Amino acid sequence: MAQTVGDFIVERLHAWGVKVIFGYPGDGINGVFGALARADGKIKFIQARHEEMAAFMASAYAKFSGHLGVCIATSGPGASHLVTGLYDARLDHMPVLAIAGQQARAALGGHYQQEVDLPALFKDVAGAFAQQASAPAQVRHLVDRAMRVALGERRVTAIILPNDVQKLEYADPGRMHGTVHSGVGFTRPKTLPYEVDLLRAAEALNAGKKVAVLVGAGALGATDEVIAVADRLGAGAAKALLGKAALPDDLPWVTGSIGLLGTEPSFDLMMGCDTLLMIGSGFPYSEFLPQEGQARGVQIDIAPDMLSLRYPMEVNLVGDAAETLRALLPMLKQKSDTAWRDTIAKNVAEWWETLEDRAMQPASPINPQRVTWELSPRLPANAIVTSDSGSCANWFARDLKMKRGMMASLSGGLASMGAAVPYAIAAKYAHPDRPVIALVGDGAMQMNNMAELITVAKYWREWADHRWIVCVFNNEDLNQVTWEQRVMEGDPKFDASQDIPNVPYHRFAELIGLKGIFCDRPDALGPAWDEALSADRPVVLEVKTDPEVPPLPPHITLKQAKAFAEALIKGDPREGSVITNTARQVLSSLMPAGK
Ligand SMILES: Cc1ncc(C[n+]2csc(CCOP(=O)(O)OP(=O)(O)O)c2C)c(N)n1
Ligand SMILES: [Mg+2]
């Protein structure tokens, strides 16, 4: 049989090093699925339950493997389902290629069934390169460019394939005017600023007496270099959410997460510094950074458009984090005064005690902070942790102690619900030999993560390490938003939008052949984690958690505290029970006594 366009595309992706594709079939893309079947396992296909989940998987695969992620879907609804997952990759700067089917060329423009204007649909999310094929000779350069643009610019790209084109016989473009002759291959360049600019950065950093470092996802491959530079500068370092694994939390000068989900020492570090060194981060909330003019700023980022965006930097360096820090290090003078760092370390040590104290406060029935607090010491050395968007992201950010060599991620820029389970599945394709743990709210389970457990049930036996755990925080509430309504808006909880049904997640797990564990007693939490981590198959650990423990930001303003108090006065349905010990503990430091 002659090679079809579908066969050629699969072969070309293989030549580009693609090993796995996440997706869902349909008649708009069957020409490529037939080719995948004929390719005899050269590229592995992973069947998700929903195309959005396949796109989340592609995004997470890129995050955890360092390679490009690929997802595939049929025309119309399959393609439109991909979009949110693709935005996740787009906002977190991940190289992802989306392949979507389309109606036959002759039908386009005919208000045909499942006909969606896909170039227009993908124009924003895959704006770097979104093209629809109209002839076999075109697909070679469409694949080559989609791959190279995605890898080179760390962007999302899309190839749209009318179903009749997929079945045509493939032929290379002839040698004539108007043809394109492209090739395979991309290697990441070494990106390093000029010495003169490194010297300017060094001058600013050497002059500082109180240096603060902020690391993000761009620093994940530069742990040694960040530590060396921070040690030389006597600096403290805070971590943006996506950079959580960039520095281990057992270093005394690492202040943990920053921002709304962050820690008090990170807040103090930024408010007190005279120099800011930001490495590979697009952390969005400027109010957690120094005030303009307070600090001299140096930023390192691989993407020029991310420079001087959150704080006006004096020195803007385009470079790979590890390479740039390595080049910078010999230019930096060892700080001899340790007072600044000693203060940071003292704040950090006290903060960990505060967190333990908060986690151990009684709650009804389980304090959600205790869930991650108990997990930290039990985390296997090479664990990969994912989190959904919801209150568990607070506990993931704040309470979970990362050790050297672990990985962690979540939907950062998009902060989408529904990402933790597909992320955790993708982690198994990036690193089948590593244990994976997903932290998920019950709302996010109901939204779509539950259905993806079926994907886990389908595939887990082929994973080298069978440890795969999703921990569900069952609080029967869309709790993060409930607290946002109270604290940010000053509104009482709106039961109609916030209450969600109680679902036996652990029993659903058992129904589909996974292990289910249920926990509603604080003292059973540690043993429950132990049982989950030693199980012979994937586990759903369902924990009944208290929705009245507030995931408040570390520096909650008086304005917000007042809004919260107003919500109580206006008659929040939970008024009687709402100020638990934990809430009182946090609020007492903010509210005037007796209010
Ligand atoms: C797709 C999507 N829809 C809505 C939101 C807004 N949102 C953020 S957190 C949250 C509540 C999540 O509830 P749940 O998963 O139960 O976690 P909890 O906060 O209760 O722990 C909502 C609705 C979002 N981030 N993403
Ligand atoms: Mg919930």
Coordinates of C-alpha atoms and ligand atoms in Angstrom, one line a residue:
M1 CA 0.0 0.0 0.0
A2 CA 1.3 3.4 -0.9
Q3 CA 2.2 5.7 2.0
T4 CA -0.7 8.0 2.9
V5 CA -0.5 11.5 4.2
G6 CA -1.5 10.0 7.6
D7 CA 1.4 7.5 7.4
F8 CA 3.8 10.2 6.5
I9 CA 2.8 12.4 9.4
V10 CA 3.3 9.6 11.9
E11 CA 6.6 8.7 10.4
R12 CA 7.7 12.4 10.5
L13 CA 6.7 12.8 14.1
H14 CA 8.7 9.7 14.9
A15 CA 11.7 11.2 13.1
W16 CA 11.2 14.2 15.3
G17 CA 11.5 12.0 18.4
V18 CA 7.8 11.9 19.4
K19 CA 7.3 8.8 21.5
V20 CA 3.8 9.3 22.9
I21 CA 0.6 11.1 21.8
F22 CA -2.4 11.7 24.1
G23 CA -5.8 12.0 22.5
Y24 CA -9.2 10.8 21.4
P25 CA -10.4 9.5 18.0
G26 CA -13.2 10.5 15.6
D27 CA -14.0 10.3 11.9
G28 CA -12.3 13.6 11.3
I29 CA -8.9 12.2 12.2
N30 CA -9.2 8.5 11.5
G31 CA -6.7 8.8 8.7
V32 CA -4.0 9.5 11.3
F33 CA -5.3 6.9 13.7
G34 CA -5.1 4.3 11.0
A35 CA -1.5 5.3 10.4
L36 CA -0.7 5.2 14.1
A37 CA -2.1 1.6 14.1
R38 CA 0.0 0.7 11.1
A39 CA 3.2 2.2 12.7
D40 CA 3.2 -0.7 15.0
G41 CA 3.9 1.0 18.3
K42 CA 6.6 3.3 17.0
I43 CA 4.6 6.0 18.7
K44 CA 2.5 5.1 21.7
F45 CA -1.1 6.4 21.8
I46 CA -2.7 7.1 25.1
Q47 CA -6.5 7.3 25.1
A48 CA -7.9 10.0 27.5
R49 CA -11.6 10.2 28.4
H50 CA -11.9 13.8 27.1
E51 CA -9.8 15.9 24.7
E52 CA -9.2 18.6 27.2
M53 CA -7.6 16.0 29.4
A54 CA -5.4 14.9 26.5
A55 CA -4.2 18.5 26.1
F56 CA -3.5 18.8 29.8
M57 CA -1.5 15.5 29.5
A58 CA 0.5 16.9 26.6
S59 CA 1.2 20.1 28.6
A60 CA 2.3 18.1 31.7
Y61 CA 4.3 15.6 29.6
A62 CA 6.3 18.6 28.3
K63 CA 6.7 19.9 31.9
F64 CA 7.9 16.6 33.4
S65 CA 9.9 15.2 30.5
G66 CA 11.4 18.3 29.0
H67 CA 10.3 17.1 25.6
L68 CA 7.5 18.4 23.4
G69 CA 4.0 17.1 24.2
V70 CA 1.5 16.1 21.4
C71 CA -2.2 15.8 21.6
I72 CA -4.7 14.7 18.9
A73 CA -8.4 15.1 18.4
T74 CA -11.1 14.9 15.8
S75 CA -12.8 17.8 14.0
G76 CA -15.4 20.1 15.5
P77 CA -16.1 19.1 19.2
G78 CA -12.9 17.1 19.6
A79 CA -10.8 20.1 18.5
S80 CA -12.8 22.6 20.6
H81 CA -12.5 20.3 23.6
L82 CA -8.7 20.6 23.3
V83 CA -8.6 24.4 23.8
T84 CA -8.5 24.8 27.6
G85 CA -5.7 22.2 27.9
L86 CA -3.8 24.0 25.2
Y87 CA -4.2 27.3 27.0
D88 CA -2.6 25.7 30.0
A89 CA 0.5 24.9 28.0
R90 CA 0.4 28.3 26.4
L91 CA 0.3 30.2 29.7
D92 CA 3.0 28.0 31.2
H93 CA 5.3 28.3 28.1
M94 CA 5.2 24.6 27.2
P95 CA 6.0 23.3 23.8
V96 CA 2.9 21.4 22.7
L97 CA 1.7 20.3 19.3
A98 CA -2.1 19.8 18.7
I99 CA -3.2 17.8 15.7
A100 CA -6.9 18.2 14.8
G101 CA -9.0 16.6 12.2
Q102 CA -11.3 18.7 9.9
Q103 CA -14.1 18.1 7.4
A104 CA -13.1 17.3 3.8
R105 CA -11.8 20.1 1.8
A106 CA -14.8 20.1 -0.6
A107 CA -17.2 20.5 2.4
L108 CA -15.5 23.5 4.0
G109 CA -17.6 26.6 4.1
G110 CA -20.7 24.6 3.6
H111 CA -22.1 24.8 7.2
Y112 CA -21.2 21.1 7.2
Q113 CA -21.6 18.8 10.1
Q114 CA -18.8 19.2 12.7
E115 CA -17.4 22.0 10.6
V116 CA -15.7 24.6 12.9
D117 CA -13.4 27.3 11.6
L118 CA -10.4 25.7 13.3
P119 CA -7.7 28.1 12.0
A120 CA -9.7 30.8 13.7
L121 CA -10.4 28.7 16.8
F122 CA -6.6 28.0 17.3
K123 CA -5.5 31.5 16.2
D124 CA -4.9 32.7 19.8
V125 CA -3.8 29.7 21.7
A126 CA -1.6 28.4 18.9
G127 CA -0.9 31.7 17.4
A128 CA 2.7 30.9 16.9
F129 CA 1.8 28.4 14.2
A130 CA -1.7 27.1 13.3
Q131 CA -2.1 25.9 9.7
Q132 CA -4.6 23.8 7.8
A133 CA -3.3 21.4 5.2
S134 CA -4.8 21.5 1.7
A135 CA -2.4 19.3 -0.2
P136 CA -0.1 16.3 0.5
A137 CA 3.1 18.2 -0.5
Q138 CA 2.4 20.7 2.3
V139 CA 2.3 18.4 5.3
R140 CA 6.1 17.8 5.5
H141 CA 6.8 21.5 6.2
L142 CA 3.7 21.8 8.3
V143 CA 5.0 19.1 10.7
D144 CA 8.6 20.4 10.6
R145 CA 7.5 24.0 11.3
A146 CA 5.0 23.1 13.9
M147 CA 7.6 21.1 15.8
R148 CA 10.4 23.6 15.4
V149 CA 8.3 26.6 16.3
A150 CA 6.9 24.9 19.4
L151 CA 10.3 23.7 20.6
G152 CA 12.2 26.8 19.7
E153 CA 9.7 29.4 21.0
R154 CA 8.2 27.1 23.7
R155 CA 4.8 27.7 22.2
V156 CA 1.6 25.8 21.3
T157 CA 1.3 25.0 17.6
A158 CA -1.5 23.3 15.7
I159 CA -1.9 21.3 12.5
I160 CA -5.4 20.9 11.1
L161 CA -5.9 18.0 8.7
P162 CA -9.0 17.7 6.5
N163 CA -10.0 14.1 6.6
D164 CA -9.8 13.5 2.9
V165 CA -6.2 14.9 2.8
Q166 CA -5.2 12.3 5.5
K167 CA -6.1 9.4 3.1
L168 CA -4.4 10.8 0.0
E169 CA -1.1 9.3 -1.3
Y170 CA 1.8 11.2 0.1
A171 CA 4.5 12.5 -2.2
D172 CA 7.4 14.8 -1.4
P173 CA 7.1 18.3 -2.9
G174 CA 8.4 18.3 -6.5
R175 CA 11.3 20.5 -7.5
M176 CA 9.5 23.5 -8.9
H177 CA 8.6 27.1 -8.1
G178 CA 6.3 27.4 -5.1
T179 CA 7.3 24.3 -3.2
V180 CA 8.8 24.2 0.3
H181 CA 11.7 21.9 1.2
S182 CA 12.0 21.5 4.9
G183 CA 13.9 19.2 7.2
V184 CA 13.8 17.6 10.7
G185 CA 15.7 18.6 13.8
F186 CA 16.1 21.1 16.6
T187 CA 18.6 21.3 19.4
R188 CA 18.2 23.9 22.1
P189 CA 20.9 26.6 21.9
K190 CA 23.0 27.7 24.8
T191 CA 21.7 31.2 25.6
L192 CA 24.0 33.4 27.6
P193 CA 24.1 37.2 28.0
Y194 CA 27.1 39.2 27.0
E195 CA 29.8 39.6 29.6
V196 CA 29.3 43.4 29.8
D197 CA 25.7 42.7 30.9
L198 CA 26.7 40.1 33.4
L199 CA 29.1 42.6 34.9
R200 CA 26.3 45.1 35.2
A201 CA 24.2 42.4 37.0
A202 CA 27.1 41.5 39.2
E203 CA 27.7 45.2 40.2
A204 CA 24.0 45.5 41.3
L205 CA 24.1 42.2 43.2
N206 CA 27.4 42.9 44.9
A207 CA 26.2 46.3 46.0
G208 CA 23.2 44.9 47.8
K209 CA 23.1 44.2 51.5
K210 CA 19.8 42.4 51.6
V211 CA 19.4 40.2 48.5
A212 CA 16.2 38.4 47.7
V213 CA 16.0 35.7 45.1
L214 CA 12.7 34.6 43.4
V215 CA 12.8 31.4 41.4
G216 CA 10.2 30.1 39.0
A217 CA 9.8 27.2 36.5
G218 CA 12.8 28.6 34.5
A219 CA 15.1 27.7 37.4
L220 CA 14.0 24.0 37.7
G221 CA 17.2 22.9 35.9
A222 CA 19.4 25.2 37.8
T223 CA 19.2 24.1 41.4
D224 CA 23.0 23.9 42.0
E225 CA 23.6 27.2 40.4
V226 CA 20.8 29.0 42.3
I227 CA 22.2 27.6 45.6
A228 CA 25.7 28.7 44.7
V229 CA 24.7 32.2 43.8
A230 CA 22.4 32.6 46.8
D231 CA 25.1 31.4 49.1
R232 CA 27.6 33.8 47.6
L233 CA 25.1 36.7 48.0
G234 CA 23.9 35.7 51.5
A235 CA 20.5 35.8 50.0
G236 CA 17.1 34.2 50.9
A237 CA 15.0 32.7 48.2
A238 CA 11.3 32.5 47.6
K239 CA 9.6 30.2 45.1
A240 CA 6.8 30.9 42.6
L241 CA 4.4 28.0 42.4
L242 CA 5.8 26.5 39.2
G243 CA 9.3 26.7 40.7
K244 CA 8.4 24.8 43.8
A245 CA 10.8 22.0 43.0
A246 CA 13.6 24.3 42.0
L247 CA 14.9 24.6 45.6
P248 CA 14.5 22.0 48.4
D249 CA 12.7 23.2 51.5
D250 CA 15.3 21.9 53.9
L251 CA 17.6 24.7 53.1
P252 CA 17.2 27.2 56.0
W253 CA 17.2 30.3 53.8
V254 CA 14.4 29.0 51.4
T255 CA 11.3 30.8 52.4
G256 CA 8.9 28.6 50.4
S257 CA 6.1 29.8 48.1
I258 CA 5.2 33.4 47.4
G259 CA 1.9 35.1 46.7
L260 CA -1.6 34.5 47.7
L261 CA -0.7 30.9 48.3
G262 CA 2.6 31.8 49.8
T263 CA 4.3 32.1 53.2
E264 CA 5.0 34.9 55.6
P265 CA 8.8 34.6 55.3
S266 CA 8.5 35.0 51.5
F267 CA 6.4 38.2 52.1
D268 CA 8.9 39.5 54.6
L269 CA 11.9 38.7 52.3
M270 CA 10.4 40.7 49.5
M271 CA 9.3 43.6 51.7
G272 CA 12.7 43.9 53.4
C273 CA 15.1 43.4 50.5
D274 CA 17.3 46.0 48.8
T275 CA 18.1 43.9 45.8
L276 CA 15.9 41.4 43.8
L277 CA 17.3 38.6 41.6
M278 CA 14.4 37.0 39.7
I279 CA 15.2 33.8 37.8
G280 CA 12.8 32.2 35.3
S281 CA 9.6 33.4 36.8
G282 CA 6.4 35.1 35.5
F283 CA 4.9 35.2 39.0
P284 CA 2.0 37.6 38.4
Y285 CA 1.2 39.4 41.7
S286 CA 3.4 42.5 41.9
E287 CA 2.0 43.4 45.4
F288 CA 4.1 40.5 46.8
L289 CA 7.3 41.9 45.2
P290 CA 9.2 44.9 46.5
Q291 CA 7.7 48.3 45.9
E292 CA 9.0 50.1 42.9
G293 CA 12.2 51.9 43.8
Q294 CA 12.7 49.8 47.0
A295 CA 15.2 47.4 45.4
R296 CA 17.7 47.2 42.6
G297 CA 16.5 44.5 40.2
V298 CA 18.2 41.9 38.1
Q299 CA 16.2 39.4 36.1
I300 CA 17.2 36.3 34.1
D301 CA 14.7 34.8 31.7
I302 CA 14.9 32.7 28.5
A303 CA 12.0 34.7 27.1
P304 CA 12.7 38.4 26.4
D305 CA 9.0 39.3 26.7
M306 CA 8.9 38.1 30.3
L307 CA 11.6 40.6 31.4
S308 CA 10.8 43.7 33.6
L309 CA 7.2 42.8 33.6
R310 CA 6.4 42.6 37.3
Y311 CA 9.1 44.8 38.6
P312 CA 11.1 47.4 36.7
M313 CA 14.5 45.7 36.5
E314 CA 17.8 47.5 36.2
V315 CA 19.5 44.6 34.5
N316 CA 17.5 42.4 32.1
L317 CA 19.3 39.2 31.1
V318 CA 18.1 36.9 28.3
G319 CA 19.6 33.6 29.1
D320 CA 19.3 30.0 30.2
A321 CA 19.1 30.1 34.1
A322 CA 21.9 27.5 34.8
E323 CA 24.3 28.9 32.1
T324 CA 23.7 32.5 33.1
L325 CA 24.1 31.9 36.9
R326 CA 27.3 29.8 36.2
A327 CA 28.8 32.7 34.2
L328 CA 27.7 35.2 36.9
L329 CA 29.0 33.3 39.9
P330 CA 32.8 34.2 39.4
M331 CA 31.8 37.9 39.2
L332 CA 30.0 37.8 42.6
K333 CA 31.7 38.7 45.9
Q334 CA 31.1 36.6 48.9
K335 CA 29.0 38.5 51.4
S336 CA 30.5 38.5 54.8
D337 CA 27.7 40.0 56.9
T338 CA 25.3 37.2 57.7
A339 CA 22.7 39.3 59.6
W340 CA 20.2 39.4 56.7
R341 CA 20.4 35.7 56.1
D342 CA 20.3 34.9 59.8
T343 CA 17.0 36.8 60.1
I344 CA 15.5 35.0 57.1
A345 CA 16.5 31.6 58.6
K346 CA 15.0 32.5 61.9
N347 CA 11.7 33.6 60.2
V348 CA 11.7 30.4 58.2
A349 CA 12.3 28.1 61.2
E350 CA 9.5 29.9 63.1
W351 CA 7.2 29.7 60.1
W352 CA 7.5 25.9 59.8
E353 CA 6.5 25.8 63.5
T354 CA 3.5 28.0 62.8
L355 CA 2.5 25.7 59.9
E356 CA 2.8 22.7 62.1
D357 CA 0.7 24.3 64.7
R358 CA -2.0 25.3 62.2
A359 CA -2.0 21.8 60.7
M360 CA -2.5 20.2 64.1
Q361 CA -5.4 22.4 65.1
P362 CA -8.5 20.4 65.6
A363 CA -11.1 20.6 62.8
S364 CA -14.3 18.9 61.8
P365 CA -13.5 16.2 60.9
I366 CA -10.0 16.7 59.4
N367 CA -7.9 19.8 59.1
P368 CA -6.9 20.0 55.4
Q369 CA -3.5 21.4 56.2
R370 CA -2.7 18.2 58.1
V371 CA -3.2 16.2 54.9
T372 CA -0.2 17.7 53.2
W373 CA 1.7 18.1 56.5
E374 CA 1.5 14.4 57.1
L375 CA 2.5 13.6 53.5
S376 CA 5.7 15.7 53.6
P377 CA 7.8 13.3 55.7
R378 CA 6.4 10.3 53.8
L379 CA 7.1 11.6 50.3
P380 CA 9.3 9.1 48.4
A381 CA 12.6 10.6 47.4
N382 CA 11.8 10.7 43.7
A383 CA 8.1 11.6 44.0
I384 CA 6.3 13.7 41.5
V385 CA 3.4 15.7 43.0
T386 CA 0.6 17.5 41.1
S387 CA -2.1 19.7 42.5
D388 CA -5.4 20.9 41.2
S389 CA -6.7 24.4 41.5
G390 CA -8.7 24.9 44.7
S391 CA -7.9 25.2 48.4
C392 CA -5.5 22.2 48.2
A393 CA -3.2 24.4 46.0
N394 CA -2.7 26.4 49.2
W395 CA -1.6 23.4 51.2
F396 CA 0.5 22.1 48.3
A397 CA 2.2 25.5 48.0
R398 CA 2.7 26.2 51.7
D399 CA 2.8 22.9 53.7
L400 CA 4.4 20.4 51.4
K401 CA 8.2 20.2 51.9
M402 CA 10.1 19.4 48.7
K403 CA 13.3 17.6 48.8
R404 CA 16.1 17.6 46.3
G405 CA 15.2 15.5 43.2
M406 CA 11.4 15.7 43.5
M407 CA 9.2 17.2 40.8
A408 CA 6.0 19.1 41.3
S409 CA 3.6 21.1 39.0
L410 CA 0.1 22.3 38.4
S411 CA -1.8 24.4 36.0
G412 CA 0.0 27.7 36.9
G413 CA -0.8 30.5 34.6
L414 CA -4.2 29.3 33.7
A415 CA -5.0 27.9 37.2
S416 CA -7.6 25.6 35.7
M417 CA -9.5 23.1 37.6
G418 CA -9.3 19.6 36.4
A419 CA -5.6 19.4 35.7
A420 CA -4.2 17.3 38.5
V421 CA -5.2 13.8 37.4
P422 CA -4.3 14.2 33.7
Y423 CA -1.0 15.8 34.9
A424 CA -0.4 12.8 37.2
I425 CA -1.1 10.4 34.3
A426 CA 1.3 12.2 32.0
A427 CA 3.9 12.1 34.7
K428 CA 3.9 8.3 34.4
Y429 CA 4.7 8.6 30.7
A430 CA 7.5 11.0 31.4
H431 CA 8.9 8.9 34.3
P432 CA 7.2 5.5 34.6
D433 CA 9.5 4.5 37.4
R434 CA 8.6 7.3 39.8
P435 CA 5.7 7.4 42.3
V436 CA 3.1 10.1 41.5
I437 CA 0.8 11.8 43.9
A438 CA -2.1 14.2 42.9
L439 CA -3.9 16.5 45.3
V440 CA -7.4 17.3 44.2
G441 CA -10.5 19.0 45.5
D442 CA -13.9 17.2 45.4
G443 CA -15.2 19.8 42.9
A444 CA -12.3 19.2 40.6
M445 CA -12.9 15.5 40.9
Q446 CA -16.5 15.9 39.9
M447 CA -15.6 18.2 37.0
N448 CA -13.5 15.7 35.2
N449 CA -10.7 14.1 37.2
M450 CA -13.0 11.2 38.2
A451 CA -13.5 10.2 34.6
E452 CA -9.7 10.2 34.1
L453 CA -9.4 7.6 36.9
I454 CA -10.8 5.3 34.2
T455 CA -7.7 6.1 32.1
V456 CA -5.6 5.1 35.1
A457 CA -7.5 1.9 35.5
K458 CA -6.8 1.2 31.8
Y459 CA -3.1 1.8 31.8
W460 CA -1.6 1.4 35.3
R461 CA -0.4 -2.2 34.8
E462 CA 2.1 -1.0 32.2
W463 CA 3.8 1.5 34.5
A464 CA 7.1 0.3 36.0
D465 CA 6.2 1.7 39.4
H466 CA 2.6 1.1 40.3
R467 CA 2.5 3.8 43.0
W468 CA 0.0 6.4 41.8
I469 CA -2.2 8.2 44.4
V470 CA -4.9 10.8 44.1
C471 CA -5.8 12.4 47.4
V472 CA -9.3 13.9 47.3
F473 CA -10.2 16.7 49.8
N474 CA -13.8 15.9 50.3
N475 CA -15.3 19.1 51.8
E476 CA -18.6 19.2 49.9
D477 CA -17.7 22.7 48.9
L478 CA -16.0 24.8 46.2
N479 CA -14.0 26.0 49.1
Q480 CA -11.4 28.2 47.6
V481 CA -14.1 30.3 45.9
T482 CA -16.3 30.2 49.0
W483 CA -13.4 31.9 50.9
E484 CA -12.8 34.3 48.1
Q485 CA -16.5 35.3 48.3
R486 CA -16.1 35.9 52.0
V487 CA -12.7 37.5 52.1
M488 CA -12.3 39.4 48.8
E489 CA -15.9 40.3 48.2
G490 CA -17.2 40.5 51.8
D491 CA -20.1 38.3 50.7
P492 CA -21.5 35.4 52.7
K493 CA -21.1 31.9 51.2
F494 CA -23.6 31.5 48.4
D495 CA -24.8 28.0 49.0
A496 CA -26.4 27.6 45.6
S497 CA -23.1 28.1 43.8
Q498 CA -20.8 26.6 46.4
D499 CA -22.3 23.4 47.9
I500 CA -21.5 20.3 46.0
P501 CA -22.8 16.7 46.4
N502 CA -21.0 14.2 48.6
V503 CA -19.7 11.5 46.4
P504 CA -17.9 8.3 47.7
Y505 CA -14.7 8.7 45.6
H506 CA -12.9 5.8 47.3
R507 CA -15.8 3.5 46.4
F508 CA -15.7 4.7 42.8
A509 CA -12.0 3.7 42.8
E510 CA -12.9 0.2 44.1
L511 CA -15.6 -0.1 41.5
I512 CA -13.1 0.4 38.6
G513 CA -10.4 -1.8 40.0
L514 CA -8.3 0.7 41.9
K515 CA -7.7 0.8 45.6
G516 CA -9.9 3.1 47.7
I517 CA -9.1 4.4 51.2
F518 CA -11.4 6.6 53.2
C519 CA -10.2 8.7 56.1
D520 CA -12.2 10.9 58.5
R521 CA -10.1 10.7 61.6
P522 CA -7.0 12.9 62.1
D523 CA -5.0 10.2 63.8
A524 CA -5.7 7.8 60.9
L525 CA -4.3 10.2 58.3
G526 CA -0.6 9.2 58.7
P527 CA -1.4 5.4 58.5
A528 CA -3.7 6.1 55.5
W529 CA -0.8 7.8 53.6
D530 CA 1.4 4.8 54.5
E531 CA -1.1 2.4 53.2
A532 CA -1.6 4.3 50.0
L533 CA 2.2 4.6 49.4
S534 CA 2.7 0.9 49.9
A535 CA -0.3 -0.3 47.8
D536 CA 0.2 -2.6 44.8
R537 CA -2.0 -0.5 42.6
P538 CA -3.2 3.1 42.1
V539 CA -5.1 4.5 45.1
V540 CA -7.8 7.1 45.7
L541 CA -7.3 8.4 49.2
E542 CA -10.5 10.2 50.1
V543 CA -10.1 12.5 53.1
K544 CA -13.1 14.2 54.7
T545 CA -11.9 17.7 55.3
D546 CA -13.2 20.8 57.1
P547 CA -14.4 23.5 54.7
E548 CA -14.2 26.1 57.6
V549 CA -10.4 26.2 57.7
P550 CA -9.6 29.4 55.7
P551 CA -6.9 29.3 53.0
L552 CA -6.1 32.9 53.7
P553 CA -3.1 34.7 52.1
P554 CA -0.2 35.2 54.5
H555 CA -0.5 39.0 54.6
I556 CA -4.3 39.4 54.4
T557 CA -5.0 43.1 54.5
L558 CA -7.1 44.8 57.1
K559 CA -9.5 45.6 54.2
Q560 CA -9.9 41.9 53.5
A561 CA -10.3 41.0 57.2
K562 CA -13.0 43.6 57.5
A563 CA -14.8 42.2 54.4
F564 CA -14.6 38.8 56.1
A565 CA -16.1 40.2 59.3
E566 CA -18.8 41.9 57.3
A567 CA -19.7 38.5 55.7
L568 CA -20.2 37.1 59.1
I569 CA -22.4 40.0 60.1
K570 CA -24.4 39.7 56.9
G571 CA -25.3 36.2 57.9
D572 CA -23.0 33.6 56.4
P573 CA -24.9 30.3 56.7
R574 CA -21.9 28.9 58.6
E575 CA -21.6 31.8 61.0
G576 CA -21.9 29.7 64.1
S577 CA -19.1 27.4 63.3
V578 CA -17.0 29.4 60.9
I579 CA -14.3 30.7 63.1
T580 CA -12.6 27.5 63.9
N581 CA -9.4 27.5 66.0
T582 CA -7.4 27.9 62.8
A583 CA -9.4 30.8 61.5
R584 CA -9.2 32.6 64.8
Q585 CA -5.5 32.0 65.0
V586 CA -4.9 33.6 61.6
L587 CA -7.4 36.4 62.1
S588 CA -6.4 37.3 65.6
S589 CA -3.1 38.7 64.3
L590 CA -5.0 41.0 61.9
M591 CA -8.1 42.1 63.7
P592 CA -8.1 44.7 66.4
A593 CA -8.6 42.9 69.7
G594 CA -12.2 42.2 70.6
K595 CA -13.6 42.7 67.0
Ligands
LIG1 C1 -12.1 25.5 35.0 C2 -12.3 26.3 36.2 N1 -13.5 26.7 36.6 C3 -13.6 27.5 37.8 C4 -12.5 27.9 38.5 C5 -12.7 28.7 39.7 N2 -12.3 28.0 40.9 C6 -11.1 28.0 41.4 S1 -10.9 27.0 42.7 C7 -12.5 26.5 42.7 C8 -13.1 25.6 43.7 C9 -12.6 24.3 43.6 O1 -13.3 23.4 44.4 P1 -12.8 22.0 44.9 O2 -12.2 21.3 43.7 O3 -13.8 21.3 45.6 O4 -11.6 22.4 45.8 P2 -11.7 23.1 47.3 O5 -11.4 24.6 47.1 O6 -13.1 22.9 47.8 O7 -10.7 22.5 48.1 C10 -13.2 27.2 41.6 C11 -14.6 27.0 41.3 C12 -11.2 27.5 37.9 N3 -10.1 27.8 38.5 N4 -11.2 26.7 36.8
MG2 MG -14.1 21.1 47.6

